[in-house]
Short mmCIF file of C-alpha atoms in Angstrom, two decimals:
data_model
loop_
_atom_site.label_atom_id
_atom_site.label_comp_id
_atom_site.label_asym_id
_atom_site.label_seq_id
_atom_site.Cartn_x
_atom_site.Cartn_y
_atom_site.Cartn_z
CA UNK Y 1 46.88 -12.10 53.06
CA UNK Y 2 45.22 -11.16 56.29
CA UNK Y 3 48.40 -11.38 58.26
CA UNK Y 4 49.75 -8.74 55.28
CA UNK Y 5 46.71 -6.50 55.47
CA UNK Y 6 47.06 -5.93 59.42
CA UNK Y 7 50.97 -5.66 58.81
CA UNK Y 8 52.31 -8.94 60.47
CA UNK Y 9 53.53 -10.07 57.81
CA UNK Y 10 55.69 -8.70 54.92
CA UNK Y 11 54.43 -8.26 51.47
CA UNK Y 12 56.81 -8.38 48.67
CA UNK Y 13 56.09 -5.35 46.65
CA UNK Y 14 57.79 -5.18 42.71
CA UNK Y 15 56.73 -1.74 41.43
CA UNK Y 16 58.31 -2.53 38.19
CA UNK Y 17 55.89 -5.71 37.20
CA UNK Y 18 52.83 -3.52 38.57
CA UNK Y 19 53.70 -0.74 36.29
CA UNK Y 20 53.45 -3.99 33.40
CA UNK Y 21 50.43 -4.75 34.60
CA UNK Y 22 49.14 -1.66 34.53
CA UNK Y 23 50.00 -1.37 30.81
CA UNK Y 24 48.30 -4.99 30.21
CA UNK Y 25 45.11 -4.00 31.40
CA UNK Y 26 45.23 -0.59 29.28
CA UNK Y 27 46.63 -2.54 26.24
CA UNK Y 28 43.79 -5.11 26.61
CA UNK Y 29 40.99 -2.42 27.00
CA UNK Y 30 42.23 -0.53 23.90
CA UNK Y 31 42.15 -3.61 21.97
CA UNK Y 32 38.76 -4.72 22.89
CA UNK Y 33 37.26 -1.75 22.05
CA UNK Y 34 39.30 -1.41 18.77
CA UNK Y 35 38.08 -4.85 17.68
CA UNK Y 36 34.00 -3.74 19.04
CA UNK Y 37 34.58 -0.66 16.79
CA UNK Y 38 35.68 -3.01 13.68
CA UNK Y 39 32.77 -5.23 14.27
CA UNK Y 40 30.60 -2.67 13.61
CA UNK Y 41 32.44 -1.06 10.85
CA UNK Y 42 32.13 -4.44 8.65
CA UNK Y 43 28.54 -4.38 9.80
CA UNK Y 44 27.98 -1.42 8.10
CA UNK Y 45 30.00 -1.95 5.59
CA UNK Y 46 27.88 -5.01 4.60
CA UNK Y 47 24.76 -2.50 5.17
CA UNK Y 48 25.52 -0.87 2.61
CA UNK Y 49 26.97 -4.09 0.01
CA UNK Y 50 22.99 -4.97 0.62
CA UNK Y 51 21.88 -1.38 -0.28
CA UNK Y 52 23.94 -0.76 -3.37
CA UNK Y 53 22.71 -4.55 -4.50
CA UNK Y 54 19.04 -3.52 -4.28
CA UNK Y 55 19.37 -0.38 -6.17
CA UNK Y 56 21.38 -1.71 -8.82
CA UNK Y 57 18.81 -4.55 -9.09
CA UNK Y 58 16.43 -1.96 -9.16
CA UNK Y 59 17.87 -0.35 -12.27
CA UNK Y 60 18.04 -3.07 -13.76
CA UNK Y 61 14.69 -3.85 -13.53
CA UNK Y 62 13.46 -0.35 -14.98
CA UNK Y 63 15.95 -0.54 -17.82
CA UNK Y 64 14.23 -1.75 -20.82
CA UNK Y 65 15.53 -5.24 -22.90
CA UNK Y 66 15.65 -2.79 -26.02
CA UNK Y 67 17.10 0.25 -25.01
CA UNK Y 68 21.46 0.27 -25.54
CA UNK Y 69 23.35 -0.35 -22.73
CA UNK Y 70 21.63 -3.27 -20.86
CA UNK Y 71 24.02 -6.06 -21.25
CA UNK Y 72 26.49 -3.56 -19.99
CA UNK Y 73 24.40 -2.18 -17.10
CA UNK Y 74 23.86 -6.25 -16.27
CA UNK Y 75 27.55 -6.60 -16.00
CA UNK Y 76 28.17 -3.47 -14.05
CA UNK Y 77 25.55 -4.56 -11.86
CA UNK Y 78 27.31 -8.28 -11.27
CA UNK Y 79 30.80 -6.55 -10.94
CA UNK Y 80 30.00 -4.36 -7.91
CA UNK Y 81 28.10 -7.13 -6.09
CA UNK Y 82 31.62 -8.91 -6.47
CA UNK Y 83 33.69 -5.84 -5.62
CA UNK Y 84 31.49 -5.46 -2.25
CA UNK Y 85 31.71 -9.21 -1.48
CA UNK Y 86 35.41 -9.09 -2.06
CA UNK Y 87 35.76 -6.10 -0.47
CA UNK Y 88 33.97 -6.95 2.94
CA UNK Y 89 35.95 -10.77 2.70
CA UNK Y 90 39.30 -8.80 2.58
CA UNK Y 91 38.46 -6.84 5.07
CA UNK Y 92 37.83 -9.78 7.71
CA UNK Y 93 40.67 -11.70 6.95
CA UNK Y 94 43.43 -8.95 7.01
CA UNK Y 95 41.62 -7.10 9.59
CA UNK Y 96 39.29 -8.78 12.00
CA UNK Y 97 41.08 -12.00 11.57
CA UNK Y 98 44.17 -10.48 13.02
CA UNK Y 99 42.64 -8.58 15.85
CA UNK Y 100 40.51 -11.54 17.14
CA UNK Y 101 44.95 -13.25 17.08
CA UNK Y 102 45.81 -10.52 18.65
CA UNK Y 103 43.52 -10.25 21.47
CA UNK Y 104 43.48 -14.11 21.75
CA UNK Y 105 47.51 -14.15 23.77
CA UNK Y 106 45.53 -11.97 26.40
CA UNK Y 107 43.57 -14.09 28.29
CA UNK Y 108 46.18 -17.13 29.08
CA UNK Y 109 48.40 -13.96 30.17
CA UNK Y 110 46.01 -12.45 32.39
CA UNK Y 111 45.51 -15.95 34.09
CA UNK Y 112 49.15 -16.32 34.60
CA UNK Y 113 48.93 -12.80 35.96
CA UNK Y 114 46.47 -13.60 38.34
CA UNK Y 115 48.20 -16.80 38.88
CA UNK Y 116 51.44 -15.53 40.05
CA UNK Y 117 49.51 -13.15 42.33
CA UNK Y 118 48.20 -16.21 44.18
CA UNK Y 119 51.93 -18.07 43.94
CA UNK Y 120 53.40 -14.79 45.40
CA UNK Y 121 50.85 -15.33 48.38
CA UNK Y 122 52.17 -18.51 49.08
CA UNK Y 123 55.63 -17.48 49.35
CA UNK Y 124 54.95 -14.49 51.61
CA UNK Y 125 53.37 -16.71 53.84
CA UNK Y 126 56.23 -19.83 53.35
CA UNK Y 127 58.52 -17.25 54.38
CA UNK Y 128 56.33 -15.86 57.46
CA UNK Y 129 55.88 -19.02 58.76
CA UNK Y 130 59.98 -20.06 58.04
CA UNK Y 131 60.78 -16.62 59.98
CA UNK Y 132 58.42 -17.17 63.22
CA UNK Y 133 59.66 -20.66 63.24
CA UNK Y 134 63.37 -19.37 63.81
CA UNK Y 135 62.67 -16.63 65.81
CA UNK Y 136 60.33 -18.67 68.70
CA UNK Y 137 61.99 -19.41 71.87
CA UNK Y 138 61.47 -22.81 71.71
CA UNK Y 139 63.02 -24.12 68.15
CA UNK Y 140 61.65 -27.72 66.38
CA UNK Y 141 64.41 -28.24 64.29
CA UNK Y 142 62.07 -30.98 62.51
CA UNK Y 143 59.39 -27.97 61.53
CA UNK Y 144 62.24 -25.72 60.59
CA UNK Y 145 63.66 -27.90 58.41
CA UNK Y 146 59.83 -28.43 57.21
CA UNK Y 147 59.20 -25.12 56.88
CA UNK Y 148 62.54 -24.21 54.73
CA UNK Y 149 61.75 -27.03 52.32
CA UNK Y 150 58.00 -25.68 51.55
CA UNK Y 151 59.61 -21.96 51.45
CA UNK Y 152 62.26 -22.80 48.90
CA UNK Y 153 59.45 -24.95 46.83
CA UNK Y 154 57.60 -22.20 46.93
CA UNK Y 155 60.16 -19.59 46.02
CA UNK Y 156 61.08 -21.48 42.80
CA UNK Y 157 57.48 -21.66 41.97
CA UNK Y 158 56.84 -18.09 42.14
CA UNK Y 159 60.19 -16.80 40.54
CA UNK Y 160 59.42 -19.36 37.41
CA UNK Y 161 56.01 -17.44 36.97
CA UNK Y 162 57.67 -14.25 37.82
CA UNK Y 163 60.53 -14.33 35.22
CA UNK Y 164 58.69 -15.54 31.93
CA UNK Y 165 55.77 -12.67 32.61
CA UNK Y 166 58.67 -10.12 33.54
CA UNK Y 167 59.81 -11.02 30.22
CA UNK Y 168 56.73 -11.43 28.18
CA UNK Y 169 54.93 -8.01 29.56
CA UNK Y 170 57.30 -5.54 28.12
CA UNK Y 171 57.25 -7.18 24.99
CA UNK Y 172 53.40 -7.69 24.88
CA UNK Y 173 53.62 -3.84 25.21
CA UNK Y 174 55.98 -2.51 22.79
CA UNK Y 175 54.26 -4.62 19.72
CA UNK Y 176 50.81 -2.64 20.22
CA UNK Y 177 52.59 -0.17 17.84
CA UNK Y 178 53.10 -2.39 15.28
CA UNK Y 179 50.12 -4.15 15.13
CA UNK Y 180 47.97 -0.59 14.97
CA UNK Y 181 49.90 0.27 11.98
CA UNK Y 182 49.59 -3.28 9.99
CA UNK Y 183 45.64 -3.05 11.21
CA UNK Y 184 45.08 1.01 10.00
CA UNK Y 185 47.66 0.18 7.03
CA UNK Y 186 45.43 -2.87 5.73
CA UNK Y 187 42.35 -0.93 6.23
CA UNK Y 188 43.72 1.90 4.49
CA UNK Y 189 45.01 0.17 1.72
CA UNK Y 190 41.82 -2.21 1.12
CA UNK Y 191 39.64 1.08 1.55
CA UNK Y 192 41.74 2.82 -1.42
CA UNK Y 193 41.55 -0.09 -3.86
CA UNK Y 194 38.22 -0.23 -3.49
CA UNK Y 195 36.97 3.08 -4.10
CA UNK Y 196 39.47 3.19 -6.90
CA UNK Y 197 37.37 0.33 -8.56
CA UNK Y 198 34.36 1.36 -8.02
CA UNK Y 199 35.13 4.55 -9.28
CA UNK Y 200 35.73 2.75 -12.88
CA UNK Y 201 32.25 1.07 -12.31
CA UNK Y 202 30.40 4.57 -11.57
CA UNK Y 203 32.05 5.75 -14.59
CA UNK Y 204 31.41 2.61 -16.98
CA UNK Y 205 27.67 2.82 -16.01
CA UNK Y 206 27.64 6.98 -16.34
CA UNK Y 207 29.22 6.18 -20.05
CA UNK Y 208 26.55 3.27 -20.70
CA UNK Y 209 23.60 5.96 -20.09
CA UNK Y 210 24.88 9.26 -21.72
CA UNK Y 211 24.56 6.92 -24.98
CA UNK Y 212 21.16 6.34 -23.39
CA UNK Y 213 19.95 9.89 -23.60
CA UNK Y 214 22.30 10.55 -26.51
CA UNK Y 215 19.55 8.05 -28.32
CA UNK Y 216 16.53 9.61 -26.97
CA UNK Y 217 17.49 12.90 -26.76
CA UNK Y 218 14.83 13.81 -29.54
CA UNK Y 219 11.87 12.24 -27.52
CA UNK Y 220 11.95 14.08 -24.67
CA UNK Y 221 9.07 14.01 -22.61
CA UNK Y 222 8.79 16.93 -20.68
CA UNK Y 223 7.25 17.10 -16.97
CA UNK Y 224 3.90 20.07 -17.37
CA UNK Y 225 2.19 20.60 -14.05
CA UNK Y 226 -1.39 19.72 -14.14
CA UNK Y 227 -3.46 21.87 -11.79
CA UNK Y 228 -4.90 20.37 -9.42
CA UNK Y 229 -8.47 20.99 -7.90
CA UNK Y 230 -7.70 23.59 -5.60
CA UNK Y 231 -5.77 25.57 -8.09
CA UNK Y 232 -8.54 27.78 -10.94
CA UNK Y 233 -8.65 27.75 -14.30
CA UNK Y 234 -7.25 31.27 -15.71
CA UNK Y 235 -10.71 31.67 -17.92
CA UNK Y 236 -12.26 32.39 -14.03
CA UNK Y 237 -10.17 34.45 -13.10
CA UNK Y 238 -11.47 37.87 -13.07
CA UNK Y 239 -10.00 41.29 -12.16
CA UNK Y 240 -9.90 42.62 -9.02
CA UNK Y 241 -12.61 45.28 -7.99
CA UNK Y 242 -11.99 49.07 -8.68
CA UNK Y 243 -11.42 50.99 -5.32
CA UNK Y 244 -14.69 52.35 -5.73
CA UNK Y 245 -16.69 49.55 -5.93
CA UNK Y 246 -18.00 49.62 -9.02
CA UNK Y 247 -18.79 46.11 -10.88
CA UNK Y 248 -16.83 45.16 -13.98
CA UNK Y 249 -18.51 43.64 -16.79
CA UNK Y 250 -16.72 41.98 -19.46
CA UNK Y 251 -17.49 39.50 -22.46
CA UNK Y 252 -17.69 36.53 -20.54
CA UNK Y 253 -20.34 38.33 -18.41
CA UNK Y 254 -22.77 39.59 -21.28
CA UNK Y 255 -22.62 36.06 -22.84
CA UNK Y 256 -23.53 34.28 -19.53
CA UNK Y 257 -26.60 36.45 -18.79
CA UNK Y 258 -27.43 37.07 -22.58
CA UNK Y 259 -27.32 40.58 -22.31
CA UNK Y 260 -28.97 42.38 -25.21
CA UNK Y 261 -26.67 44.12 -27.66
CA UNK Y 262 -27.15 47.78 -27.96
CA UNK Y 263 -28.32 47.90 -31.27
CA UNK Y 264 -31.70 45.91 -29.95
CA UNK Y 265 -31.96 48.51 -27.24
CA UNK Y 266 -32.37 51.83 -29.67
CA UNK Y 267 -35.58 53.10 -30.17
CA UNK Y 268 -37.06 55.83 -32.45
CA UNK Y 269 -35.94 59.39 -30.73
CA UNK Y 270 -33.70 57.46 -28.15
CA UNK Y 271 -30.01 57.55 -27.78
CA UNK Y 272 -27.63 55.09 -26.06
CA UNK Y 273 -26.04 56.26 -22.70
CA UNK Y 274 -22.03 56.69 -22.89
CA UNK Y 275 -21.73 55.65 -19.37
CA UNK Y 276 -23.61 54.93 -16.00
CA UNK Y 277 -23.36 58.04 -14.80
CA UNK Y 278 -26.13 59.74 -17.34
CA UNK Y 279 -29.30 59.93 -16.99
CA UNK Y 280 -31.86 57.01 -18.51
CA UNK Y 281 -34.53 58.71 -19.38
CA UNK Y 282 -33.78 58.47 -23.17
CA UNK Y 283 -33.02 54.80 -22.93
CA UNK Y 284 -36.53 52.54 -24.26
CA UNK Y 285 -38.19 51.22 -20.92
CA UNK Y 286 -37.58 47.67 -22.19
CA UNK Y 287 -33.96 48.39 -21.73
CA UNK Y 288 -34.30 49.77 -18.30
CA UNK Y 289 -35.28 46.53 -17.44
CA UNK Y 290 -32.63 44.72 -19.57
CA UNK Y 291 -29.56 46.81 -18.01
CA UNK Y 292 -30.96 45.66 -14.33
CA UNK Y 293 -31.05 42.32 -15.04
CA UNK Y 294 -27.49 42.85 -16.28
CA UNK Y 295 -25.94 44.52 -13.75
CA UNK Y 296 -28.09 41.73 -11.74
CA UNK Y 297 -26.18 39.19 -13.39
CA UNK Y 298 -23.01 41.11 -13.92
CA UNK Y 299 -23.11 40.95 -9.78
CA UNK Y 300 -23.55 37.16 -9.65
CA UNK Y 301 -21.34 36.45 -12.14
CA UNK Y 302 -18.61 38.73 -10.69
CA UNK Y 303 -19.08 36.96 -6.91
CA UNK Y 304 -18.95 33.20 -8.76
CA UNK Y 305 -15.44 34.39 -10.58
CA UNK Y 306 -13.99 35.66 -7.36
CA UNK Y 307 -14.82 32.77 -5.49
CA UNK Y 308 -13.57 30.28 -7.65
CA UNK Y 309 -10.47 32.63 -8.30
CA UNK Y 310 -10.04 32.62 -4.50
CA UNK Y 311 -10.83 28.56 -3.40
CA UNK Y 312 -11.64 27.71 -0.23
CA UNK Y 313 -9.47 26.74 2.21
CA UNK Y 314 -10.50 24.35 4.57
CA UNK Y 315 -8.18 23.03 7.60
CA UNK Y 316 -9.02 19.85 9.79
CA UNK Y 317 -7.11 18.91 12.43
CA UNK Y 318 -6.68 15.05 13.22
CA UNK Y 319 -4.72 14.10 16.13
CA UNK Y 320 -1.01 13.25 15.51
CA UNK Y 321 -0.39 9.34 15.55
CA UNK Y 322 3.24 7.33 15.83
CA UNK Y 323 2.46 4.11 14.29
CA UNK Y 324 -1.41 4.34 14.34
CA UNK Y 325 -1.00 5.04 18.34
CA UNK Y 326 -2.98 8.45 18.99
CA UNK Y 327 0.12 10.95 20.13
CA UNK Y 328 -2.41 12.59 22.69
CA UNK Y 329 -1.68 9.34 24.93
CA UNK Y 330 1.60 9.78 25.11
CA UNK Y 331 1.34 10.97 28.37
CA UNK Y 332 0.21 7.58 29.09
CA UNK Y 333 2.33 5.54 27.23
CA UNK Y 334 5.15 7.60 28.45
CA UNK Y 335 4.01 6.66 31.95
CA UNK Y 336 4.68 3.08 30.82
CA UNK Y 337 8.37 3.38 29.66
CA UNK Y 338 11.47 3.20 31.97
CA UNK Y 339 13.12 5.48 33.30
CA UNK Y 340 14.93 8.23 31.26
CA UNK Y 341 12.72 7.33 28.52
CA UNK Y 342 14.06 9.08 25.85
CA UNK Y 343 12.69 7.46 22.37
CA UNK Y 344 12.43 4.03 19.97
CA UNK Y 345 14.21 2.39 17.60
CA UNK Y 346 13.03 -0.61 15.24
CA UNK Y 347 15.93 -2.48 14.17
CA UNK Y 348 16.65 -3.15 10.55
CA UNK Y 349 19.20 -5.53 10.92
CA UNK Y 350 19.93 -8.71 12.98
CA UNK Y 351 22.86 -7.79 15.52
CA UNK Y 352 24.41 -10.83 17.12
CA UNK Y 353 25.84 -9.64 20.67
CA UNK Y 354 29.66 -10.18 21.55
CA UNK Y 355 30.06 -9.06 25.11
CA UNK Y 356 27.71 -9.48 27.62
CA UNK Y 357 26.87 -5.68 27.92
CA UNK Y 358 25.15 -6.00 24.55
CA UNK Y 359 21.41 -6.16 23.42
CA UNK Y 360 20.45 -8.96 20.58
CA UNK Y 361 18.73 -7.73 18.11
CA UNK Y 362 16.51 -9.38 15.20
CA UNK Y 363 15.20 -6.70 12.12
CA UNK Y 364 11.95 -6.12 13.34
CA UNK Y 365 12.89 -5.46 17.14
CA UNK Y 366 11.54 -2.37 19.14
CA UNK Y 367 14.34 -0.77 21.43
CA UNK Y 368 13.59 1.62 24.20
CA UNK Y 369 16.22 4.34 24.13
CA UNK Y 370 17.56 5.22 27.63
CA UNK Y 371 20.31 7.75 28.81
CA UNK Y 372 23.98 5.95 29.90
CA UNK Y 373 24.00 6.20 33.69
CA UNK Y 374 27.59 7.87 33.10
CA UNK Y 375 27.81 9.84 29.92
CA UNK Y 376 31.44 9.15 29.77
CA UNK Y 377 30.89 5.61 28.82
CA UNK Y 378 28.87 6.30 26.18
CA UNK Y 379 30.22 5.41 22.93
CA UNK Y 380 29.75 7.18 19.27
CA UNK Y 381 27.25 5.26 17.79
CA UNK Y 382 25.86 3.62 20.01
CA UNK Y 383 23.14 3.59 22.21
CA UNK Y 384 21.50 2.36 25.59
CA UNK Y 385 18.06 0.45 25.64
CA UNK Y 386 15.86 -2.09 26.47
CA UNK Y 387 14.14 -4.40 24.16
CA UNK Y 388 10.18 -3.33 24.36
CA UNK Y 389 9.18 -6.66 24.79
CA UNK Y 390 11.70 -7.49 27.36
CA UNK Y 391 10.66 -4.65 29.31
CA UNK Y 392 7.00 -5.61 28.98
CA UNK Y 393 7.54 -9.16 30.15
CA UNK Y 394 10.04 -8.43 33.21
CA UNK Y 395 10.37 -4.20 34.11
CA UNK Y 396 13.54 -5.00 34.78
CA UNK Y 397 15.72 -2.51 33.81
CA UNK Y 398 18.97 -3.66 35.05
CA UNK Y 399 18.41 -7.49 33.12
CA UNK Y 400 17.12 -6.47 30.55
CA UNK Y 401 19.55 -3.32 29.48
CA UNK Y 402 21.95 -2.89 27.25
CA UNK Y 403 24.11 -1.25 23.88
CA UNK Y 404 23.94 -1.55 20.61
CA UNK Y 405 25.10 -0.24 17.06
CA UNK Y 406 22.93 2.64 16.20
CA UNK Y 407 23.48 2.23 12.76
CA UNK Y 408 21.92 -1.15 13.14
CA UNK Y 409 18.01 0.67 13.87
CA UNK Y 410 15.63 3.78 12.34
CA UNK Y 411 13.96 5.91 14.66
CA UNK Y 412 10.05 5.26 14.78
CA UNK Y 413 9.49 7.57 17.59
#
């Protein structure tokens, strides 16, 4: 090889098997990350098998032994735990199954690729070391000979190698399109038969509780919204003040302050004023007195309607917290992350890693969110972090990095 790279020695070049392995290596990458992308897909399709289970437990929990319906709601209940479980088992063996066959013919062929490379070496440098051997002034027939018998062993070698992957390449190649279809078809098709079942189920447990409201359609129980303490009764509410600022009495007022009738105001000669603005000097002295401690308590009563008409309002502030961690020290915390800290995640679910550019994850685990070095290689749905502990323990971002599903984790911060 060094003799090649300073060009003493001749380097047999076949454009035609490069091109194949150029194809290898983009058929390989394609189906790795095809077969990534349906690990998470049945991740999340189990997810959500574990979702739909809780809330159908939970119905059936809230549905009552003697209201019509619950064997049926029971049965619904079983039959889309089974549809899910099928649905999900189906799924790996027509699916996943196959991919994980598919992708297993690639490494043997890549070591046979790399292989040959070495085996192609050896027959370069056979066939240098035949050619100087010939071409020296002073000829050894006994190396020559040597030399021709290790070249043609090492021709046949490399041209056994080189047919069968010459062979085996191409076809590798051409059956990507078949096996994408089968794969998408399958999925398709399992997809389909599934929603078409548990369409019956939605509708069988939709049927099962229209009879349920059918029965108690008489005892409704309607939803009335209580006020609350800030919200005033509509007995204290009281008009608002004329423009000119005069004070409204009313009923309510009189009562409260046990203001005298006007019949116990009238005295011999006197006569009863129509309105505020005549004079008093026919009204009995006694009354004088009365109507001030009326409009007295006309006043008070008149400020204690409006302010219970109008409550008080009273704001607080209390600094902001992220699970009971005061959010004016995030500054400080921040100061802690690594670098490009962007936010974390608590994962819900255990994630078991299968490459080696993947985090582990256990429900319960904080991830620190951090930007891809190269956008480009960032996948949808998935993310770049650092376990918090890990990154507690070591700082070492380039350990202790890696992806993961984002569906896998909530958001905490």
């Amino acid at each position: 090889q060094v003799l090649q790279k300073l060009g003493k020695a001749d380097e047999t070049k076949d454009e035609q098997f490069e091109q194949c392995v150029q194809n290898f290596n983009k058929q390989l990458s394609e189906g790795t990350r095809l077969q990534k992308d349906l690990r998470t897909y049945l991740a999340s399709v189990k997810a959500m098998h574990e979702a739909s289970k809780k809330l159908t437990e939970c119905l059936q929990e809230v549905y009552e032994p003697d209201w019509p319906g619950r064997d049926d709601t029971n049965k619904i209940a079983e039959n889309n735990d089974l549809l899910w479980t099928d649905f999900h088992q189906k799924l790996v063996d027509q699916a996943l199954l196959t991919m994980d066959t598919y992708l297993g013919q690639f490494p043997d062929i890549k070591s046979r690729i790399a292989k040959r490379g070495r085996k192609l070496v050896d027959y370069d440098s056979a066939r240098h070391h035949f050619e100087a051997l010939q071409t020296a002034k002073k000829k050894d027939e006994t190396k020559i000979a040597k030399a021709e018998e290790e070249l043609v062993k090492a021709q046949k070698v490399f041209e056994e190698m080189n047919v069968d992957l010459q062979e085996e390449l191409p076809s590798l190649w051409n059956s990507r399109v078949g096996f994408y279809v089968n794969t998408f078809q399958s999925i398709a098709g399992l997809e389909e038969n599934f929603h078409k079942e548990m369409s019956k189920l939605n509708q069988n447990l939709h049927d099962v509780l229209l009879g349920l409201d059918k029965q108690y359609s008489g005892n409704a129980f309607p939803i009335k919204a209580q006020p609350s303490d800030s919200t005033p009764a509509k007995a204290n509410k009281s008009p608002s003040p004329p423009p000119d600022g005069s004070p409204i009495t009313s009923p309510e007022t009189k009562t409260v302050n046990h203001e005298l009738e006007p019949s116990t105001l009238e005295a011999p000669g006197a006569s009863i004023p129509k309105s505020p603005s005549q004079p008093a000097e026919a009204a009995h002295a006694g009354a004088e007195a009365a109507g001030s401690e009326a409009a007295a308590g006309a006043e008070a009563s008149k400020a204690e309607a409006d302010s219970s008409s109008l409550p008080a309002v009273v704001v607080e502030t209390f600094p902001a917290t992220v699970n009971g961690t005061v959010e004016g020290g995030a500054s400080s915390e921040r100061a802690d992350m690594p670098p490009g800290f962007l936010f974390k995640v608590q994962a819900m679910h255990d994630y078991t890693a299968t490459d080696s550019d993947e985090l582990q994850l256990k429900a319960g685990d904080v991830v620190l969110v951090i930007p891809f070095e190269n956008p480009e290689e960032q996948d949808e749905g998935w993310l770049m972090g650092v376990k918090e502990s890990d990154w507690i323990q070591h700082k070492e971002l380039d350990q202790c990095r890696g992806v993961f599903p984002e569906n896998f984790t909530e958001r905490v911060q």
